[in-house]
mmCIF file of C-alpha atoms and ligand atoms in Angstrom:
data_model
loop_
_atom_site.group_PDB
_atom_site.id
_atom_site.type_symbol
_atom_site.label_atom_id
_atom_site.label_comp_id
_atom_site.label_asym_id
_atom_site.label_seq_id
_atom_site.Cartn_x
_atom_site.Cartn_y
_atom_site.Cartn_z
ATOM 1 C CA MET W 164 0.022 -38.373 -87.390
ATOM 2 C CA THR W 165 0.715 -34.783 -86.692
ATOM 3 C CA LEU W 166 3.614 -33.135 -88.207
ATOM 4 C CA CYS W 167 5.054 -29.556 -88.091
ATOM 5 C CA PHE W 168 6.471 -27.784 -91.139
ATOM 6 C CA ALA W 169 8.878 -25.418 -89.741
ATOM 7 C CA THR W 170 7.691 -22.322 -91.789
ATOM 8 C CA HIS W 171 5.786 -19.285 -91.086
ATOM 9 C CA ASN W 172 4.490 -19.482 -94.725
ATOM 10 C CA GLN W 173 0.953 -20.906 -94.486
ATOM 11 C CA HIS W 174 0.890 -21.166 -98.310
ATOM 12 C CA LYS W 175 3.734 -23.691 -98.204
ATOM 13 C CA VAL W 176 2.016 -25.589 -95.444
ATOM 14 C CA LYS W 177 -1.315 -25.959 -97.443
ATOM 15 C CA GLU W 178 0.476 -27.076 -100.537
ATOM 16 C CA VAL W 179 2.330 -29.902 -98.796
ATOM 17 C CA GLN W 180 -0.797 -30.844 -96.777
ATOM 18 C CA ALA W 181 -2.698 -31.240 -100.109
ATOM 19 C CA ILE W 182 -0.098 -33.745 -101.398
ATOM 20 C CA LEU W 183 0.073 -35.629 -98.125
ATOM 21 C CA GLY W 184 -3.746 -36.187 -97.685
ATOM 22 C CA GLU W 185 -5.613 -36.826 -94.502
ATOM 23 C CA ALA W 186 -3.481 -39.213 -92.786
ATOM 24 C CA PHE W 187 -1.200 -36.351 -91.736
ATOM 25 C CA ILE W 188 -2.214 -33.320 -89.916
ATOM 26 C CA LEU W 189 0.294 -30.706 -91.001
ATOM 27 C CA LYS W 190 0.806 -27.594 -88.764
ATOM 28 C CA GLY W 191 2.868 -24.485 -89.551
ATOM 29 C CA LEU W 192 5.064 -22.837 -86.816
ATOM 30 C CA ASP W 193 2.258 -20.299 -85.938
ATOM 31 C CA GLU W 194 -0.188 -23.105 -85.189
ATOM 32 C CA ILE W 195 2.266 -24.736 -82.705
ATOM 33 C CA GLY W 196 2.875 -21.472 -80.912
ATOM 34 C CA CYS W 197 6.167 -20.623 -82.452
ATOM 35 C CA SER W 198 6.115 -16.975 -83.580
ATOM 36 C CA GLU W 199 9.814 -16.313 -83.618
ATOM 37 C CA GLU W 200 11.875 -16.246 -86.922
ATOM 38 C CA LEU W 201 13.973 -19.579 -86.887
ATOM 39 C CA GLN W 202 17.742 -19.118 -87.004
ATOM 40 C CA GLU W 203 19.494 -20.458 -90.084
ATOM 41 C CA ASP W 204 23.314 -19.438 -89.799
ATOM 42 C CA LYS W 205 25.043 -22.656 -90.977
ATOM 43 C CA ASP W 206 27.021 -22.681 -94.179
ATOM 44 C CA THR W 207 25.225 -25.585 -96.024
ATOM 45 C CA LEU W 208 21.559 -26.208 -96.941
ATOM 46 C CA GLU W 209 21.700 -29.403 -94.977
ATOM 47 C CA GLY W 210 22.967 -27.713 -91.942
ATOM 48 C CA ASN W 211 20.319 -24.896 -92.077
ATOM 49 C CA SER W 212 17.429 -27.305 -92.474
ATOM 50 C CA LEU W 213 18.668 -29.449 -89.737
ATOM 51 C CA GLN W 214 19.169 -26.555 -87.389
ATOM 52 C CA LYS W 215 15.579 -25.317 -87.910
ATOM 53 C CA ALA W 216 14.030 -28.874 -87.565
ATOM 54 C CA GLU W 217 16.181 -29.579 -84.575
ATOM 55 C CA TYR W 218 15.084 -26.387 -82.755
ATOM 56 C CA VAL W 219 11.469 -27.113 -83.216
ATOM 57 C CA PHE W 220 11.806 -30.700 -82.255
ATOM 58 C CA ARG W 221 13.691 -29.844 -79.094
ATOM 59 C CA LYS W 222 11.555 -26.858 -78.023
ATOM 60 C CA PHE W 223 8.160 -28.014 -78.934
ATOM 61 C CA GLY W 224 8.511 -31.722 -78.849
ATOM 62 C CA VAL W 225 6.721 -32.408 -82.167
ATOM 63 C CA SER W 226 7.900 -34.364 -85.281
ATOM 64 C CA CYS W 227 8.854 -31.785 -87.954
ATOM 65 C CA PHE W 228 10.516 -31.032 -91.028
ATOM 66 C CA ALA W 229 12.293 -27.894 -92.411
ATOM 67 C CA ASP W 230 13.566 -26.896 -95.871
ATOM 68 C CA ASP W 231 16.379 -24.774 -97.218
ATOM 69 C CA THR W 232 16.863 -23.832 -100.768
ATOM 70 C CA GLY W 233 19.690 -22.188 -102.658
ATOM 71 C CA LEU W 234 20.982 -21.230 -106.012
ATOM 72 C CA GLU W 235 24.427 -22.739 -106.675
ATOM 73 C CA VAL W 236 26.334 -21.315 -109.566
ATOM 74 C CA GLU W 237 29.350 -23.244 -110.841
ATOM 75 C CA ALA W 238 31.564 -20.350 -111.933
ATOM 76 C CA LEU W 239 31.101 -18.797 -108.544
ATOM 77 C CA ASN W 240 32.216 -21.770 -106.445
ATOM 78 C CA ASN W 241 28.410 -22.558 -105.880
ATOM 79 C CA GLU W 242 27.596 -19.126 -104.512
ATOM 80 C CA PRO W 243 25.076 -17.595 -103.651
ATOM 81 C CA GLY W 244 24.022 -20.933 -102.023
ATOM 82 C CA VAL W 245 22.901 -20.524 -98.406
ATOM 83 C CA PHE W 246 22.985 -16.659 -99.106
ATOM 84 C CA SER W 247 20.546 -16.743 -101.994
ATOM 85 C CA ALA W 248 17.876 -14.749 -100.155
ATOM 86 C CA ARG W 249 20.276 -12.041 -98.924
ATOM 87 C CA TYR W 250 23.020 -12.068 -101.692
ATOM 88 C CA ALA W 251 22.842 -8.391 -102.335
ATOM 89 C CA GLY W 252 22.059 -7.349 -98.822
ATOM 90 C CA GLU W 253 19.644 -7.679 -95.908
ATOM 91 C CA GLN W 254 16.819 -5.941 -97.932
ATOM 92 C CA ARG W 255 16.480 -9.313 -99.594
ATOM 93 C CA SER W 256 15.433 -7.908 -102.954
ATOM 94 C CA ALA W 257 15.142 -10.316 -105.778
ATOM 95 C CA GLU W 258 15.927 -7.555 -108.246
ATOM 96 C CA ASP W 259 19.075 -6.565 -106.481
ATOM 97 C CA ASN W 260 20.107 -10.209 -106.074
ATOM 98 C CA MET W 261 19.654 -10.911 -109.793
ATOM 99 C CA ASN W 262 21.615 -7.801 -110.699
ATOM 100 C CA LEU W 263 24.540 -8.614 -108.586
ATOM 101 C CA LEU W 264 24.549 -12.197 -109.843
ATOM 102 C CA LEU W 265 24.592 -10.910 -113.375
ATOM 103 C CA LYS W 266 27.355 -8.483 -112.581
ATOM 104 C CA ASN W 267 29.512 -11.251 -110.885
ATOM 105 C CA LEU W 268 28.925 -13.477 -113.903
ATOM 106 C CA ALA W 269 29.569 -10.970 -116.632
ATOM 107 C CA SER W 270 32.984 -12.182 -117.638
ATOM 108 C CA GLN W 271 32.115 -15.864 -117.181
ATOM 109 C CA VAL W 272 31.612 -18.298 -120.106
ATOM 110 C CA ASN W 273 30.461 -21.063 -117.805
ATOM 111 C CA ARG W 274 26.663 -20.222 -116.958
ATOM 112 C CA ASN W 275 25.812 -23.702 -115.396
ATOM 113 C CA ALA W 276 23.794 -23.376 -112.192
ATOM 114 C CA ARG W 277 21.315 -25.488 -110.147
ATOM 115 C CA PHE W 278 18.654 -24.917 -107.678
ATOM 116 C CA ARG W 279 18.861 -27.302 -104.747
ATOM 117 C CA THR W 280 16.407 -27.823 -101.847
ATOM 118 C CA VAL W 281 17.222 -29.869 -98.742
ATOM 119 C CA ILE W 282 14.493 -31.161 -96.325
ATOM 120 C CA THR W 283 15.289 -32.417 -92.832
ATOM 121 C CA LEU W 284 12.683 -34.567 -91.105
ATOM 122 C CA ILE W 285 13.051 -35.347 -87.480
ATOM 123 C CA THR W 286 10.694 -37.773 -85.733
ATOM 124 C CA PRO W 287 11.383 -39.838 -82.545
ATOM 125 C CA GLU W 288 12.813 -42.559 -84.856
ATOM 126 C CA GLY W 289 15.582 -40.211 -86.112
ATOM 127 C CA ILE W 290 16.758 -37.729 -88.645
ATOM 128 C CA ARG W 291 16.455 -38.050 -92.463
ATOM 129 C CA GLN W 292 17.311 -35.749 -95.221
ATOM 130 C CA PHE W 293 15.768 -35.531 -98.720
ATOM 131 C CA ASP W 294 17.189 -33.318 -101.547
ATOM 132 C CA GLY W 295 15.929 -32.198 -104.946
ATOM 133 C CA GLU W 296 17.685 -30.212 -107.597
ATOM 134 C CA VAL W 297 17.121 -28.724 -111.087
ATOM 135 C CA GLN W 298 20.035 -27.989 -113.516
ATOM 136 C CA GLY W 299 20.145 -25.058 -115.738
ATOM 137 C CA LYS W 300 21.964 -21.966 -117.048
ATOM 138 C CA ILE W 301 21.978 -18.392 -116.057
ATOM 139 C CA ILE W 302 20.938 -16.162 -118.860
ATOM 140 C CA ASP W 303 21.839 -12.409 -119.325
ATOM 141 C CA ASP W 304 18.349 -10.926 -119.598
ATOM 142 C CA LYS W 305 15.430 -11.391 -117.216
ATOM 143 C CA ARG W 306 12.540 -13.131 -118.908
ATOM 144 C CA GLY W 307 9.076 -13.681 -117.430
ATOM 145 C CA THR W 308 6.951 -12.502 -114.632
ATOM 146 C CA GLU W 309 5.725 -15.752 -112.837
ATOM 147 C CA GLY W 310 7.524 -17.364 -109.809
ATOM 148 C CA PHE W 311 9.890 -15.303 -107.534
ATOM 149 C CA GLY W 312 13.621 -14.946 -106.609
ATOM 150 C CA TYR W 313 16.156 -15.779 -109.449
ATOM 151 C CA ASP W 314 13.246 -17.540 -111.692
ATOM 152 C CA PRO W 315 13.684 -14.802 -114.586
ATOM 153 C CA ILE W 316 17.445 -15.536 -115.209
ATOM 154 C CA PHE W 317 17.269 -19.359 -114.715
ATOM 155 C CA LEU W 318 16.733 -21.490 -117.882
ATOM 156 C CA PRO W 319 16.300 -25.053 -116.865
ATOM 157 C CA ASP W 320 18.231 -27.537 -119.182
ATOM 158 C CA GLY W 321 16.040 -28.971 -122.019
ATOM 159 C CA PHE W 322 13.583 -26.028 -121.757
ATOM 160 C CA SER W 323 13.339 -22.797 -123.829
ATOM 161 C CA LYS W 324 11.413 -21.115 -121.108
ATOM 162 C CA THR W 325 12.850 -19.543 -117.905
ATOM 163 C CA LEU W 326 11.295 -20.551 -114.630
ATOM 164 C CA ALA W 327 9.435 -17.176 -114.644
ATOM 165 C CA GLU W 328 7.950 -17.879 -118.152
ATOM 166 C CA MET W 329 6.492 -21.104 -116.790
ATOM 167 C CA SER W 330 3.069 -21.717 -115.265
ATOM 168 C CA LEU W 331 3.185 -22.938 -111.631
ATOM 169 C CA ALA W 332 2.220 -26.315 -112.804
ATOM 170 C CA GLU W 333 4.987 -26.376 -115.349
ATOM 171 C CA LYS W 334 7.523 -25.199 -112.744
ATOM 172 C CA SER W 335 6.280 -27.666 -110.256
ATOM 173 C CA ALA W 336 6.801 -30.571 -112.579
ATOM 174 C CA ILE W 337 10.578 -29.965 -112.650
ATOM 175 C CA SER W 338 11.451 -27.847 -109.603
ATOM 176 C CA HIS W 339 14.014 -28.551 -106.911
ATOM 177 C CA ARG W 340 11.417 -27.927 -104.317
ATOM 178 C CA ALA W 341 8.778 -30.220 -105.780
ATOM 179 C CA ARG W 342 11.375 -33.012 -106.270
ATOM 180 C CA ALA W 343 12.481 -32.711 -102.804
ATOM 181 C CA PHE W 344 9.023 -32.801 -101.380
ATOM 182 C CA LYS W 345 7.968 -35.730 -103.542
ATOM 183 C CA LYS W 346 10.844 -37.640 -101.790
ATOM 184 C CA LEU W 347 9.552 -36.647 -98.348
ATOM 185 C CA VAL W 348 5.930 -37.363 -99.175
ATOM 186 C CA ALA W 349 6.875 -40.984 -100.687
ATOM 187 C CA TYR W 350 8.889 -41.674 -97.494
ATOM 188 C CA LEU W 351 6.041 -40.415 -95.178
ATOM 189 C CA LYS W 352 3.591 -42.564 -97.024
ATOM 190 C CA GLY W 353 5.663 -45.559 -96.460
ATOM 191 C CA ARG W 354 6.898 -45.814 -99.982
ATOM 192 C CA LYS W 355 10.513 -45.841 -98.851
ATOM 193 C CA THR W 356 13.067 -46.096 -101.488
ATOM 194 C CA SER W 357 16.955 -46.569 -100.737
ATOM 195 C CA SER W 358 17.861 -43.489 -102.700
ATOM 196 C CA VAL W 359 15.946 -40.891 -100.838
ATOM 197 C CA HIS W 360 17.840 -40.648 -97.687
ATOM 198 C CA HIS W 361 21.246 -39.998 -96.422
ATOM 199 C CA GLU W 362 21.847 -39.550 -92.725
HETATM 200 P P1 LIG J 250 14.101 -20.529 -99.155
HETATM 201 O O1 LIG J 250 15.042 -21.509 -98.409
HETATM 202 O O2 LIG J 250 12.931 -21.315 -99.726
HETATM 203 O O3 LIG J 250 13.589 -19.406 -98.365
HETATM 204 O O4 LIG J 250 14.915 -19.803 -100.481
HETATM 205 C C1 LIG J 250 15.966 -19.146 -100.230
HETATM 206 C C2 LIG J 250 16.157 -18.227 -101.407
HETATM 207 O O5 LIG J 250 16.592 -18.915 -102.555
HETATM 208 C C3 LIG J 250 14.820 -17.418 -101.829
HETATM 209 O O6 LIG J 250 14.818 -16.105 -101.068
HETATM 210 C C4 LIG J 250 15.208 -17.165 -103.282
HETATM 211 O O7 LIG J 250 16.157 -16.020 -103.390
HETATM 212 C C5 LIG J 250 16.004 -18.440 -103.756
HETATM 213 N N1 LIG J 250 14.992 -19.339 -104.301
HETATM 214 C C6 LIG J 250 14.346 -20.401 -103.562
HETATM 215 N N2 LIG J 250 13.631 -21.123 -104.330
HETATM 216 C C7 LIG J 250 13.557 -20.493 -105.550
HETATM 217 C C8 LIG J 250 12.871 -20.669 -106.717
HETATM 218 O O8 LIG J 250 12.046 -21.602 -106.804
HETATM 219 N N3 LIG J 250 13.038 -19.791 -107.853
HETATM 220 C C9 LIG J 250 13.855 -18.673 -107.541
HETATM 221 N N4 LIG J 250 14.534 -18.383 -106.542
HETATM 222 C C10 LIG J 250 14.376 -19.287 -105.390
#
């Protein structure tokens, strides 16, 4: 089965292809002739991943899936959420985003937060969504140099290392993205469980 992963990031395509195995041929956007940046202007992760997958399915006629991720901070009414990439502005700087978040949290005792990923899969049979999350706390100082985005200030519950102090393998064992993709892959491989979808 050929499936499009609605992303321009070839690294992400390779990672998921490796988990899926040879029964699936995964293609990124560039490989199906889509060079444009996909719009994601909805106010939920569910809405954005659906918007991207729907666009590709309609315009290119291929079964596909799209993902969207956000950091949801309890004391900030789940912000930055869908604005995580551009929280401090269109320059999309991880440093600026973390500094703004720490400033906005300065007077807050509640540091609870979670990363959440939502994947929308569209095939001729219909639409399915899969999610994954990791709960943790936002800490005051940045720690670690691995990973990206908000990793240096995110301490997952039950761990003494931030996501940026973990190796890729350690992060992948607990991450929001890995958890959501595991559900997608299990579904695609036919090991469907009742808890993985909500339509
Ligand atoms: P995307 O939907 O995967 O592009 O993620 C949107 C934004 O969320 C990124 O630009 C980052 O700011 C943040 N983000 C997503 N995943 C992670 C992660 O694993 N660690 C830290 N920040 C992340």
